[in-house]
Each structure stands twice: as structure tokens, then as C-alpha cells.
Short mmCIF file of C-alpha atoms and ligand atoms in Angstrom, two decimals:
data_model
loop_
_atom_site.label_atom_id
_atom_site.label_comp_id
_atom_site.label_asym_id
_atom_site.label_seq_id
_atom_site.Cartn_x
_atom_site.Cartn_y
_atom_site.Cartn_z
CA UNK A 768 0.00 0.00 0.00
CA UNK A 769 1.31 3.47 -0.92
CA UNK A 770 1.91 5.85 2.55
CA UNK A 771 1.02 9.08 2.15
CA UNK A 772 4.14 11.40 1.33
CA UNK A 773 4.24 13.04 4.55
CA UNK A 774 4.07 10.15 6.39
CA UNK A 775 6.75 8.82 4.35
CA UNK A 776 8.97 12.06 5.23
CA UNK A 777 8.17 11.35 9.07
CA UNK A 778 9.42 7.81 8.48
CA UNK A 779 12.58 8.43 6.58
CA UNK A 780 13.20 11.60 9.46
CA UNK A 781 12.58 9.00 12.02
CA UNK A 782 14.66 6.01 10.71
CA UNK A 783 18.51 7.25 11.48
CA UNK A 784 17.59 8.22 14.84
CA UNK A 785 16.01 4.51 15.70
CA UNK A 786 19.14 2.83 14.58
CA UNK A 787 21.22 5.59 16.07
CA UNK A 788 19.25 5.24 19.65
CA UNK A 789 19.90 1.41 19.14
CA UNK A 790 23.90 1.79 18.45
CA UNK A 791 23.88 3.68 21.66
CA UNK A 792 22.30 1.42 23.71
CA UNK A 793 23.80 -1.86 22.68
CA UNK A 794 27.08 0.97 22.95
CA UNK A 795 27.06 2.11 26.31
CA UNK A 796 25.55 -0.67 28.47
CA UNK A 797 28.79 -2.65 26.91
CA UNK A 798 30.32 0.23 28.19
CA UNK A 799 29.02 0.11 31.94
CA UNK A 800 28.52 -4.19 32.23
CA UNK A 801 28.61 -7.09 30.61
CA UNK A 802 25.66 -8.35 32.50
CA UNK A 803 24.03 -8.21 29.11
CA UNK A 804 26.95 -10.78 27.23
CA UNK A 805 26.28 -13.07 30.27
CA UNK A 806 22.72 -13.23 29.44
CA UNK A 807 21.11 -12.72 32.79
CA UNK A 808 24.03 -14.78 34.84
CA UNK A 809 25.89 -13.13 37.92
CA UNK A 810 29.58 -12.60 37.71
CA UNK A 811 31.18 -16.59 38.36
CA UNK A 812 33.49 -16.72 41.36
CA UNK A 813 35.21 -20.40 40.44
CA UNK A 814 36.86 -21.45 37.76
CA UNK A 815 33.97 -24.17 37.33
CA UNK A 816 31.80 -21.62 36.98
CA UNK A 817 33.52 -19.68 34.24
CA UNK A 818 33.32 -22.93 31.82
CA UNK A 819 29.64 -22.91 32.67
CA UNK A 820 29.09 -19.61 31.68
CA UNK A 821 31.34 -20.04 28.60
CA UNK A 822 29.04 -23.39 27.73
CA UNK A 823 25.89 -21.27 28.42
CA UNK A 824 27.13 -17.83 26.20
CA UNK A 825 28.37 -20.16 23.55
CA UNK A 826 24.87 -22.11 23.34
CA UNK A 827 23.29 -18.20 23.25
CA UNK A 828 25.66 -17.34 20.41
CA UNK A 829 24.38 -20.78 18.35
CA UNK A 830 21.27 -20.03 18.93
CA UNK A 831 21.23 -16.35 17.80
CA UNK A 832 23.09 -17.48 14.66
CA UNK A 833 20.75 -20.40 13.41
CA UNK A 834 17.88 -17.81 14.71
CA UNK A 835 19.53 -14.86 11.90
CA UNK A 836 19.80 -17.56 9.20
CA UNK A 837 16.84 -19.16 9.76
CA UNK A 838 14.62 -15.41 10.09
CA UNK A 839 16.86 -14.21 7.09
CA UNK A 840 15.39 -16.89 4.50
CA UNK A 841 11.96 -16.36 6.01
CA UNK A 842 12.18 -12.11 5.04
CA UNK A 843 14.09 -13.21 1.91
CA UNK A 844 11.14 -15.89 1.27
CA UNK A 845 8.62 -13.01 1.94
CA UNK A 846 10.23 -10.66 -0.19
CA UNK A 847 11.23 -12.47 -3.54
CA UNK A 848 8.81 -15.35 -3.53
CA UNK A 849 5.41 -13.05 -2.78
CA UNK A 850 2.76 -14.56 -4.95
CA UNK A 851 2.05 -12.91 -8.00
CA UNK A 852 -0.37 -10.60 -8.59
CA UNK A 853 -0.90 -10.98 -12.24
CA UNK A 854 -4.16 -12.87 -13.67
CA UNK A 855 -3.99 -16.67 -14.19
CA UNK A 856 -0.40 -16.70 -11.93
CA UNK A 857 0.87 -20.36 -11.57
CA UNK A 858 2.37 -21.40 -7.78
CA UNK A 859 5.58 -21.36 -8.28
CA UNK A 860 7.39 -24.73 -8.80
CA UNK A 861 7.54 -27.36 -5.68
CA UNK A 862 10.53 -29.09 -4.66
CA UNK A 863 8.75 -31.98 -2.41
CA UNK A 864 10.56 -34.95 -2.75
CA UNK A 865 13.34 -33.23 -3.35
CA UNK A 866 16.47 -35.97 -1.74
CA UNK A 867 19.24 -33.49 -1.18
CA UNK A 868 17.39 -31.00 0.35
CA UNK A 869 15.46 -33.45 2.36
CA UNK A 870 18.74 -34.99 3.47
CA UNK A 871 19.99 -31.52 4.38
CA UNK A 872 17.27 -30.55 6.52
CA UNK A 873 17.72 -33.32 8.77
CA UNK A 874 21.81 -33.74 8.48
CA UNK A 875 21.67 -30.39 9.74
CA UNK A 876 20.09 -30.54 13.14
CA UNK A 877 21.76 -33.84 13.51
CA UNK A 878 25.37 -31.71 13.49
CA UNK A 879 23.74 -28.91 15.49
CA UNK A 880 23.00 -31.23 18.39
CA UNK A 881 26.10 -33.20 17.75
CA UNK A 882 27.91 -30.13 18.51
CA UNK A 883 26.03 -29.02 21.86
CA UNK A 884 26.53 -32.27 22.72
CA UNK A 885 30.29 -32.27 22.56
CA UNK A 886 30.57 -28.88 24.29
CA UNK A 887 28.15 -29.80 27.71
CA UNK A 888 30.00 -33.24 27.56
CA UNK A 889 33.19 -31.93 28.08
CA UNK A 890 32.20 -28.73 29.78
CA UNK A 891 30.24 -31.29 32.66
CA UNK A 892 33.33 -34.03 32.70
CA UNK A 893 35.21 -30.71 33.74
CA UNK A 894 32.88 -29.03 36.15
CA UNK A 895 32.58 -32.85 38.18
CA UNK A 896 36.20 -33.55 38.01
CA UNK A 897 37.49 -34.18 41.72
CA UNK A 898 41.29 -34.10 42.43
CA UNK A 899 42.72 -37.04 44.93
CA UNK A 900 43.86 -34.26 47.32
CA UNK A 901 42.45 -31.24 47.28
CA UNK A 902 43.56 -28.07 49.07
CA UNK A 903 40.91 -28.01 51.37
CA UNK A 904 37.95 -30.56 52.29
CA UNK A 905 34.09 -29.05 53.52
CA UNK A 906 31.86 -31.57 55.35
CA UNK A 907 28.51 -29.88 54.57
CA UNK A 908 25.24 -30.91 56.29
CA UNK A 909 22.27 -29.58 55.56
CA UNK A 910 19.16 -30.41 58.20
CA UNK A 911 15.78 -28.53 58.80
CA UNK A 912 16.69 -25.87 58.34
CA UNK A 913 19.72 -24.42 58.48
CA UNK A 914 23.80 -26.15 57.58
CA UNK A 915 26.78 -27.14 59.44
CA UNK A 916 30.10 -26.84 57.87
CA UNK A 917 33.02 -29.12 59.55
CA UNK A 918 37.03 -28.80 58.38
CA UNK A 919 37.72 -32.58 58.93
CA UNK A 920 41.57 -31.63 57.96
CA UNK A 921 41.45 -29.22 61.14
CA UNK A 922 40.73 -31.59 64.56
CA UNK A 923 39.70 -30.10 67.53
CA UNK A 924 39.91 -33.55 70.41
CA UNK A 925 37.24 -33.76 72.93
CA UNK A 926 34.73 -31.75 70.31
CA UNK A 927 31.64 -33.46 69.82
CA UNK A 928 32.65 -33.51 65.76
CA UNK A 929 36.41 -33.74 66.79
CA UNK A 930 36.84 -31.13 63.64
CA UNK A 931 36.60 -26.85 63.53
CA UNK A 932 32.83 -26.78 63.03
CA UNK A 933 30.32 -23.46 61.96
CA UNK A 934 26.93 -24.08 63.50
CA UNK A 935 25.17 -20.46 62.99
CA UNK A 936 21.49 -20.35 63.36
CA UNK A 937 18.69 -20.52 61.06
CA UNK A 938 17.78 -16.90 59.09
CA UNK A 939 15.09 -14.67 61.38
CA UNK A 940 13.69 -11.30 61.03
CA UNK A 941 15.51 -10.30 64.27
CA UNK A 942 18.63 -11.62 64.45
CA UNK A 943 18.83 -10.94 60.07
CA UNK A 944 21.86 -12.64 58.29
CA UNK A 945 24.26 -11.65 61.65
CA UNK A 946 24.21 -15.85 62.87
CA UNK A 947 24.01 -17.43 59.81
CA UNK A 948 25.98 -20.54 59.37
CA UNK A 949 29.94 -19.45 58.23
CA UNK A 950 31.58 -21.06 55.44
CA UNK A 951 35.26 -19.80 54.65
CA UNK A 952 37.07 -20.55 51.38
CA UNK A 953 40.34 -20.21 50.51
CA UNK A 954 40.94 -18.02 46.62
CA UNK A 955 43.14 -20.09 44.26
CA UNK A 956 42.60 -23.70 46.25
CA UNK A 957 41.03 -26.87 45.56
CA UNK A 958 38.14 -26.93 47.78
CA UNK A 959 36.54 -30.38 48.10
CA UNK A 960 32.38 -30.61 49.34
CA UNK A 961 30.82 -33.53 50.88
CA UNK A 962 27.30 -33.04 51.14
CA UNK A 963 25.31 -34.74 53.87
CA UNK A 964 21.42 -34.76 54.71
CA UNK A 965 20.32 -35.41 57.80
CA UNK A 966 16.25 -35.38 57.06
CA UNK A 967 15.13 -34.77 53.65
CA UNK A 968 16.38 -34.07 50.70
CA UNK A 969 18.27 -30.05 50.38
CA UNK A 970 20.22 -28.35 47.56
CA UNK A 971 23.77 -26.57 48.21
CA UNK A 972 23.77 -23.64 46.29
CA UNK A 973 26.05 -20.84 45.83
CA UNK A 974 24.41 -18.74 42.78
CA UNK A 975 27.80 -17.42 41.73
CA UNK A 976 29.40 -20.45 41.55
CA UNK A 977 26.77 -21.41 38.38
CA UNK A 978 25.95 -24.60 40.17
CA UNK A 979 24.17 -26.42 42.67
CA UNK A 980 24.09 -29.97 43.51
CA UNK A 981 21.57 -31.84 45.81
CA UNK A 982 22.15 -32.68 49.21
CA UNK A 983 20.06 -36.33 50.11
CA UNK A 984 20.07 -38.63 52.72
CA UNK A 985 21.59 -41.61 52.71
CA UNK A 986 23.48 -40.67 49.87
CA UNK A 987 26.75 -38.41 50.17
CA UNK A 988 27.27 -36.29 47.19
CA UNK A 989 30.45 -34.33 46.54
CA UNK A 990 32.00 -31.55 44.25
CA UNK A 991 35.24 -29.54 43.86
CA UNK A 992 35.90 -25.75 43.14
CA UNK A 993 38.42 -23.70 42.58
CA UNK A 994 37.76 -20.03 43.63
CA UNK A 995 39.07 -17.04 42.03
CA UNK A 996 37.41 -13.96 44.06
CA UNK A 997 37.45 -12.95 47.03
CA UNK A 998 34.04 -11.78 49.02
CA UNK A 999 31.11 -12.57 50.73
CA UNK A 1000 27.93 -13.86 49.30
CA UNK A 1001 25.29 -15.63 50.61
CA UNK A 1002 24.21 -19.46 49.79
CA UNK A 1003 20.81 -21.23 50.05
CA UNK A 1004 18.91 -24.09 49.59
CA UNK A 1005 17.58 -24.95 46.25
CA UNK A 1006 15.25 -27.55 46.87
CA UNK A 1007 12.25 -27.06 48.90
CA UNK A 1008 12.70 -28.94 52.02
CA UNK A 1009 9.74 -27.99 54.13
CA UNK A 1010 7.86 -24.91 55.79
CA UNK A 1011 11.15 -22.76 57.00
CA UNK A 1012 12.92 -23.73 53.09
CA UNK A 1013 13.37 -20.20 51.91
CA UNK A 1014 15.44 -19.33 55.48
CA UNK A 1015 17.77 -21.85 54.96
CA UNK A 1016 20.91 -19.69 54.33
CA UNK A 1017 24.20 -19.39 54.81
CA UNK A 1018 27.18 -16.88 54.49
CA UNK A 1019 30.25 -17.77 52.31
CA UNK A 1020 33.59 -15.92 52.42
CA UNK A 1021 36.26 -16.16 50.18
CA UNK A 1022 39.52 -15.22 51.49
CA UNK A 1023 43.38 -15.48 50.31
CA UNK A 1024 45.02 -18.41 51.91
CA UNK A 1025 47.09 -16.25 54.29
CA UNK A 1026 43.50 -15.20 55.97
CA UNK A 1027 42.23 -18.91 55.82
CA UNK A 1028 45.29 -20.57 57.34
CA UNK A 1029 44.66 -17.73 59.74
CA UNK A 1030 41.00 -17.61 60.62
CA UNK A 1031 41.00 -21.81 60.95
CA UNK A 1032 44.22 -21.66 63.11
CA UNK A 1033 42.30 -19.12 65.20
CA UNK A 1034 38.70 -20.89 65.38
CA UNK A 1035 40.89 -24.48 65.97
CA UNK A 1036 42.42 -22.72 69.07
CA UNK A 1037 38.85 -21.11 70.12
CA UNK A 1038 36.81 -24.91 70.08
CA UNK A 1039 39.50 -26.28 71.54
CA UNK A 1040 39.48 -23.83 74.29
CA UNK A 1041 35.36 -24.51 74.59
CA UNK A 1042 35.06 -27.27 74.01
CA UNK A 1043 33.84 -27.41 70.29
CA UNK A 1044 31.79 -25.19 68.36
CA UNK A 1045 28.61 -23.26 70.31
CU1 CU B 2263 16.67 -27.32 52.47
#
């Protein structure tokens, strides 16, 4: 349909600015973050968690490229094959049965997949690879509702868990996140997680780590990280595990070694001097 020259004026006044407004955005919030490029993922603090954001940015970028091709031949379609207009037209001519293309269309996909495939394959073997002695080992129990963290390399004798142990208390609106549980983590170390249940069935979950991994009884799970920030950040359960699920939270700190060889000397020496941990 023919627009109206002024309209058509408005449009072509209009156009430059659109695209310009668009440059500027896709410009300067590339500028500011890269939130956007991690397509709606928080910063990873392990080296796991890199790979998994890698494996998930790498699936986006596949998927925006088949998307272009695939939206490209549908305008191009739309454009150039339009049917015609003209009295007694014939449809154009069909190409049903047609063995190459028909091959194609399902070699394709079978490549596309083979390729994701490879990627989380390797990307996973990595992520749940466990060294034979890591840095530091975490005995993690998670109960109704709230964790305990033990250091089973640091012994405290005549504890109840005979190891440093964090106890904390469950999240309230009084006390806030001052008593949650404490886990410390050394940057740049193996850290090795044993995950115990002692009722139902919880999640460990650090968001910035990209990963969670279920915590159920009767049946010891484990994982290893390597951390590359320090910080605090908090960690939850992922898994609903009853009425109080949504308080079950924890603090984590990442530290340099220095500061964990520190703080675990110091809290070895204070549950030794009580008598375990309060
Ligand atoms: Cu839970």
C-alpha cells in the first residue's frame, strides 16, 4: 500500500535516529557491564563456573546465529517469492521430494545437536572432576533448616565432631543474616564438598558459583571448586525442604590463603578452648 508522502517524510526523518538510539544502547551498556553478554548470569566466582558460563554464552551465540539464518530466509522468502499478482499466476514450482534437500534438513540438526553435545560433555566431565587431594575438604550438612560446615583436615579432640565446626542459626527477622551458618574458602585452592542430609532431601547452592548440587540422605554427594574472588555472598537451599525452606541460608567468604590458614588456626584454638563449636 502506498503511505502518504508526509508520512513517508516522518518515516525516513525517524529512521537514522532509531538505529542511532539502538547503536547507543547496545554501545554504552557494553560500556558500563557485561551483565548483558552473560545473558542474565551473575559474575562466576570459580573457575567451574567460568566454563559454565562459557558453555551457556556459547549455546546463546548458536542459537542467535541459526535464529539470523533461519529469520533471514523467512524475510528473503517473503520478499522475492510473494505470490504474484498478475491474472492466471501459476504457484511457483515445488521441490517436495526433493532428496538433497530433504537430506539436508535433517543432516543439519543432527550436526547442530552433535555439537552441543560435545561442548556440555566436556564442559560437565570438567565441572565434576574431583582431584585425589584437594587443598581443602568441607563436610557440609544440611538439616531442617539451616547447615553445618566441619574442616575434617582441622581436629579439635574432645569436640563433639572432633573437627573446627560453623553451626550459625537458622535466618530470622531479628537476628537478620548476623548468625548465619559461616563457610570460609580459601581463593586459588582446591576446595573439596561432601554433602550430607540429615532429614530430607536439600540443595547446596552458591548462585555465583553457576551450580548447585543436591544434598540427600543416605546418599553423600560431593564436588570440587576452585575459587578465584574474594568476598562474601550468601548461599541457600535450592530444593524445597519444608515450611522454614526459603530461610535456609548461609554466608560464604572467600579469602586469600594467608586469611584462611589464619581464621581456621584461630577458630581451631577457640573450640579447643570450649570445648567445640557453640
Ligand atoms: Cu533445604
Amino acid at each position: 500500500m502506498a503511505q502518504p508522502p508526509r508520512a513517508r517524510a516522518r518515516l525516513s526523518r525517524l529512521a537514522p535516529r532509531a538505529a542511532l538510539f539502538a547503536v547507543l544502547a547496545a554501545g554504552t551498556s557494553g560500556c558500563t557491564s557485561n551483565a548483558f553478554t552473560r545473558m542474565g548470569w551473575p559474575e562466576p566466582i570459580t573457575k567451574q563456573g567460568q566454563v559454565a558460563l562459557t558453555l551457556w554464552q556459547g549455546s546463546w551465540g548458536a542459537a542467535w546465529a541459526v535464529g539470523a539464518v533461519v529469520w533471514g530466509m523467512i524475510v528473503w522468502a517473503i520478499i522475492f517469492h510473494r505470490k504474484s499478482r498478475a491474472p492466471g499466476a501459476q504457484p511457483p514450482q515445488q521441490v517436495r521430494y526433493n532428496l538433497p534437500i530433504e537430506m539436508l534438513y535433517t543432516v543439519v540438526p543432527f550436526i547442530m545437536v552433535g555439537i552441543l553435545f560435545f561442548f556440555t560433555a566436556r564442559d560437565e566431565n570438567y565441572i565434576d572432576k574431583v582431584s585425589a587431594h584437594p587443598d581443602v575438604t568441607v563436610i557440609v550438612i544440611g538439616s531442617q533448616w539451616s547447615w553445618q560446615f566441619q574442616y575434617p583436615d582441622y581436629p579439635v579432640p574432645g569436640s563433639a565432631t572432633r573437627y573446627v565446626t560453623m553451626n550459625g542459626e537458622q535466618w530470622s527477622p531479628q537476628t537478620g543474616n548476623s548468625v548465619l551458618p559461616l563457610l570460609v574458602i580459601p581463593e586459588n585452592r582446591t576446595v573439596r564438598f561432601d554433602l550430607y542430609s540429615r532429614d530430607v532431601v536439600h540443595a547446596f547452592w552458591i548462585v555465583p558459583f553457576e551450580f548447585k548440587r543436591d544434598v540427600i540422605p543416605g546418599h553423600p554427594n560431593h564436588f570440587e571448586v576452585t575459587p578465584t574472588r574474594t568476598g562474601t555472598w550468601i548461599g541457600r537451599c535450592s530444593e524445597l525442604c519444608g515450611l522454614y525452606h526459603s530461610r535456609m541460608l548461609f554466608r560464604v567468604k572467600i579469602v586469600t590463603p594467608a586469611q584462611f590458614s589464619q581464621w581456621i588456626h584461630a577458630q581451631q584454638a577457640l573450640q579447643e578452648r570450649s570445648g567445640g563449636a557453640q
